[in-house]
Tab-separated table of C-alpha atoms in Angstrom:
chain	number	residue	atom	x	y	z
X	1258	UNK	CA	57.875	178.768	1.240
X	1259	UNK	CA	54.498	180.379	0.733
X	1260	UNK	CA	51.278	178.412	1.067
X	1261	UNK	CA	50.425	179.174	-2.588
X	1262	UNK	CA	53.258	176.933	-3.782
X	1263	UNK	CA	52.734	174.230	-1.151
X	1264	UNK	CA	49.287	173.468	-2.567
X	1265	UNK	CA	50.064	174.142	-6.247
X	1266	UNK	CA	49.506	171.410	-8.833
X	1267	UNK	CA	49.376	171.868	-12.625
X	1268	UNK	CA	45.655	170.929	-12.698
X	1269	UNK	CA	44.789	174.111	-10.758
X	1270	UNK	CA	45.377	175.998	-14.006
X	1271	UNK	CA	42.092	174.571	-15.277
X	1272	UNK	CA	43.239	174.288	-18.889
X	1273	UNK	CA	44.805	171.515	-20.911
X	1274	UNK	CA	48.419	172.196	-21.884
X	1275	UNK	CA	49.640	171.678	-25.438
X	1276	UNK	CA	53.043	170.197	-26.219
X	1277	UNK	CA	54.980	172.778	-28.211
X	1278	UNK	CA	58.311	172.644	-30.063
X	1279	UNK	CA	61.380	173.787	-28.139
X	1280	UNK	CA	63.325	176.661	-29.702
X	1281	UNK	CA	67.090	176.179	-30.046
X	1282	UNK	CA	69.973	178.650	-30.179
X	1283	UNK	CA	70.666	180.932	-31.958
X	1284	UNK	CA	66.953	181.894	-32.136
X	1285	UNK	CA	66.503	185.582	-31.246
X	1286	UNK	CA	63.765	184.921	-28.691
X	1287	UNK	CA	66.385	183.213	-26.492
X	1288	UNK	CA	68.528	186.351	-26.293
X	1289	UNK	CA	65.728	188.847	-25.606
X	1290	UNK	CA	64.481	189.653	-22.126
X	1291	UNK	CA	60.904	188.535	-21.529
X	1292	UNK	CA	58.200	190.980	-20.478
X	1293	UNK	CA	56.575	190.896	-17.054
X	1294	UNK	CA	53.150	189.309	-17.293
X	1295	UNK	CA	49.690	189.572	-15.798
X	1296	UNK	CA	49.371	186.159	-14.123
X	1297	UNK	CA	45.547	186.308	-14.340
X	1298	UNK	CA	45.565	186.778	-18.131
X	1299	UNK	CA	44.019	183.647	-19.727
X	1300	UNK	CA	46.855	183.614	-22.290
X	1301	UNK	CA	49.405	183.390	-19.454
X	1302	UNK	CA	47.436	180.618	-17.743
X	1303	UNK	CA	47.446	178.713	-21.068
X	1304	UNK	CA	51.183	179.397	-21.452
X	1305	UNK	CA	51.780	177.952	-17.966
X	1306	UNK	CA	49.870	174.788	-18.887
X	1307	UNK	CA	51.767	174.514	-22.194
X	1308	UNK	CA	55.103	174.817	-20.379
X	1309	UNK	CA	54.192	172.009	-17.981
X	1310	UNK	CA	52.921	169.760	-20.819
X	1311	UNK	CA	56.041	170.341	-22.921
X	1312	UNK	CA	58.358	169.822	-19.941
X	1313	UNK	CA	56.617	166.549	-19.033
X	1314	UNK	CA	57.210	164.936	-22.462
X	1315	UNK	CA	60.845	166.071	-22.717
X	1316	UNK	CA	63.226	163.405	-21.342
X	1317	UNK	CA	65.529	164.700	-18.628
X	1318	UNK	CA	63.888	168.131	-18.583
X	1319	UNK	CA	63.557	169.719	-15.125
X	1320	UNK	CA	62.595	173.217	-16.238
X	1321	UNK	CA	61.280	175.114	-19.229
X	1322	UNK	CA	60.910	178.873	-19.728
X	1323	UNK	CA	58.519	180.723	-22.039
X	1324	UNK	CA	61.305	181.920	-24.387
X	1325	UNK	CA	62.186	178.261	-25.011
X	1326	UNK	CA	58.795	177.789	-26.668
X	1327	UNK	CA	59.045	181.082	-28.532
X	1328	UNK	CA	57.241	183.425	-26.113
X	1329	UNK	CA	58.962	186.537	-24.713
X	1330	UNK	CA	57.491	186.358	-21.216
X	1331	UNK	CA	58.766	185.968	-17.654
X	1332	UNK	CA	57.096	182.603	-17.002
X	1333	UNK	CA	58.657	179.177	-16.415
X	1334	UNK	CA	57.828	175.685	-15.187
X	1335	UNK	CA	60.103	173.649	-12.922
X	1336	UNK	CA	60.097	170.182	-11.372
X	1337	UNK	CA	63.262	168.572	-9.996
X	1338	UNK	CA	61.340	165.767	-8.258
X	1339	UNK	CA	63.342	162.554	-8.345
X	1340	UNK	CA	66.466	164.110	-9.881
X	1341	UNK	CA	69.565	162.507	-8.335
X	1342	UNK	CA	71.208	165.897	-7.650
X	1343	UNK	CA	68.132	167.383	-5.937
X	1344	UNK	CA	68.489	167.824	-2.178
X	1345	UNK	CA	65.321	169.926	-1.972
X	1346	UNK	CA	62.260	169.674	-4.212
X	1347	UNK	CA	59.062	171.690	-4.083
X	1348	UNK	CA	57.429	169.505	-6.735
X	1349	UNK	CA	56.061	170.795	-10.021
X	1350	UNK	CA	55.270	174.500	-10.206
X	1351	UNK	CA	55.059	177.482	-12.550
X	1352	UNK	CA	56.216	180.959	-11.585
X	1353	UNK	CA	55.523	184.339	-13.186
X	1354	UNK	CA	57.746	187.416	-12.883
X	1355	UNK	CA	60.278	185.618	-10.661
X	1356	UNK	CA	63.217	187.488	-9.210
X	1357	UNK	CA	66.036	186.412	-6.940
X	1358	UNK	CA	66.062	188.418	-3.706
X	1359	UNK	CA	68.804	186.521	-1.849
X	1360	UNK	CA	71.700	184.404	-3.127
X	1361	UNK	CA	74.613	182.739	-1.321
X	1362	UNK	CA	76.970	179.730	-1.331
X	1363	UNK	CA	78.263	180.210	-4.888
X	1364	UNK	CA	79.913	177.302	-6.690
X	1365	UNK	CA	80.443	175.973	-10.191
X	1366	UNK	CA	78.416	173.079	-11.575
X	1367	UNK	CA	77.680	171.456	-14.931
X	1368	UNK	CA	74.556	172.533	-16.818
X	1369	UNK	CA	72.822	171.560	-19.998
X	1370	UNK	CA	69.800	172.971	-21.793
X	1371	UNK	CA	67.172	171.785	-24.255
X	1372	UNK	CA	67.770	174.966	-26.251
X	1373	UNK	CA	71.491	174.126	-26.550
X	1374	UNK	CA	71.189	170.379	-27.137
X	1375	UNK	CA	74.790	169.566	-28.115
X	1376	UNK	CA	76.684	171.321	-25.309
X	1377	UNK	CA	77.050	171.467	-21.535
X	1378	UNK	CA	79.071	173.903	-19.462
X	1379	UNK	CA	80.364	174.758	-16.029
X	1380	UNK	CA	78.438	177.683	-14.549
X	1381	UNK	CA	78.935	179.388	-11.180
X	1382	UNK	CA	75.577	179.720	-9.415
X	1383	UNK	CA	74.303	180.325	-5.899
X	1384	UNK	CA	73.726	177.139	-3.907
X	1385	UNK	CA	71.043	178.806	-1.810
X	1386	UNK	CA	68.489	181.348	-3.050
X	1387	UNK	CA	65.246	183.052	-2.156
X	1388	UNK	CA	62.915	183.863	-5.044
X	1389	UNK	CA	59.831	186.080	-5.107
X	1390	UNK	CA	57.235	185.525	-7.822
X	1391	UNK	CA	53.508	185.211	-8.448
X	1392	UNK	CA	51.392	182.174	-9.265
X	1393	UNK	CA	49.740	181.906	-12.677
X	1394	UNK	CA	45.967	182.113	-12.526
X	1395	UNK	CA	45.654	183.643	-9.077
X	1396	UNK	CA	48.509	186.132	-9.010
X	1397	UNK	CA	49.102	185.081	-5.422
X	1398	UNK	CA	52.569	186.121	-4.192
X	1399	UNK	CA	55.077	183.307	-3.702
X	1400	UNK	CA	58.320	183.337	-1.758
X	1401	UNK	CA	60.465	180.266	-2.298
X	1402	UNK	CA	63.684	179.427	-0.441
X	1403	UNK	CA	65.658	176.519	-1.831
X	1404	UNK	CA	69.127	175.122	-2.322
X	1405	UNK	CA	71.375	172.809	-4.304
X	1406	UNK	CA	70.073	171.561	-7.673
X	1407	UNK	CA	66.646	173.178	-7.381
X	1408	UNK	CA	68.350	176.547	-6.762
X	1409	UNK	CA	70.550	176.019	-9.828
X	1410	UNK	CA	67.540	175.082	-11.970
X	1411	UNK	CA	65.588	178.155	-10.804
X	1412	UNK	CA	68.494	180.448	-11.672
X	1413	UNK	CA	68.819	178.779	-15.090
X	1414	UNK	CA	65.113	179.388	-15.882
X	1415	UNK	CA	65.158	182.960	-14.540
X	1416	UNK	CA	68.140	183.560	-16.839
X	1417	UNK	CA	66.074	182.315	-19.808
X	1418	UNK	CA	63.384	184.846	-18.919
X	1419	UNK	CA	66.084	187.536	-18.956
X	1420	UNK	CA	67.412	186.537	-22.376
X	1421	UNK	CA	70.447	184.601	-21.137
X	1422	UNK	CA	71.636	181.063	-21.858
X	1423	UNK	CA	73.994	179.096	-19.625
X	1424	UNK	CA	76.643	179.735	-22.314
X	1425	UNK	CA	76.494	183.433	-21.353
X	1426	UNK	CA	77.602	182.471	-17.837
X	1427	UNK	CA	80.470	180.022	-18.461
X	1428	UNK	CA	83.969	181.181	-17.530
X	1429	UNK	CA	85.242	180.671	-21.081
X	1430	UNK	CA	85.612	178.155	-23.901
X	1431	UNK	CA	87.533	175.818	-21.556
X	1432	UNK	CA	84.295	175.396	-19.539
X	1433	UNK	CA	82.117	174.245	-22.488
X	1434	UNK	CA	81.832	170.549	-23.415
X	1435	UNK	CA	80.222	168.386	-26.081
X	1436	UNK	CA	77.208	166.626	-24.575
X	1437	UNK	CA	78.087	162.954	-24.068
X	1438	UNK	CA	74.598	161.662	-23.279
X	1439	UNK	CA	71.652	162.600	-25.465
X	1440	UNK	CA	68.247	162.345	-23.870
């Protein structure tokens, strides 16, 4: 893990985040790839703060990508701290222009999404990944190695930035389920 992420806290953004409505499928913004961003752009810094604020007030939410609040950009917030399935947690962070550079230990697992509130599905994802990205505000490079639930959550949010929902990754209709617990 890079030092930039080890010391990162949402307050380093220096702006107050606004809670924004979450977009749900079939909204077009969810199926369009987001653009790479300039992490030093004040609009991107504000977007990062808005993602954290919206994620924090959303029960059960461990990650939120820019397309989920209507913005076609490769930015997302994540925080799996305290989640029962998390083996590794790097705390709360926001990444810009993230890409997976290593992936291994593939297995299926159940996923849900705030943008698809009535369904869950079984998705095959890597259990161990390495991600390269940049920090909002500073543009400092970040390399993050993680596993288990945090790796799954990162892949889910990177997919959002690429215009994909978890439903695009399920093996078929037999792997999609009605959500039993509403948060």
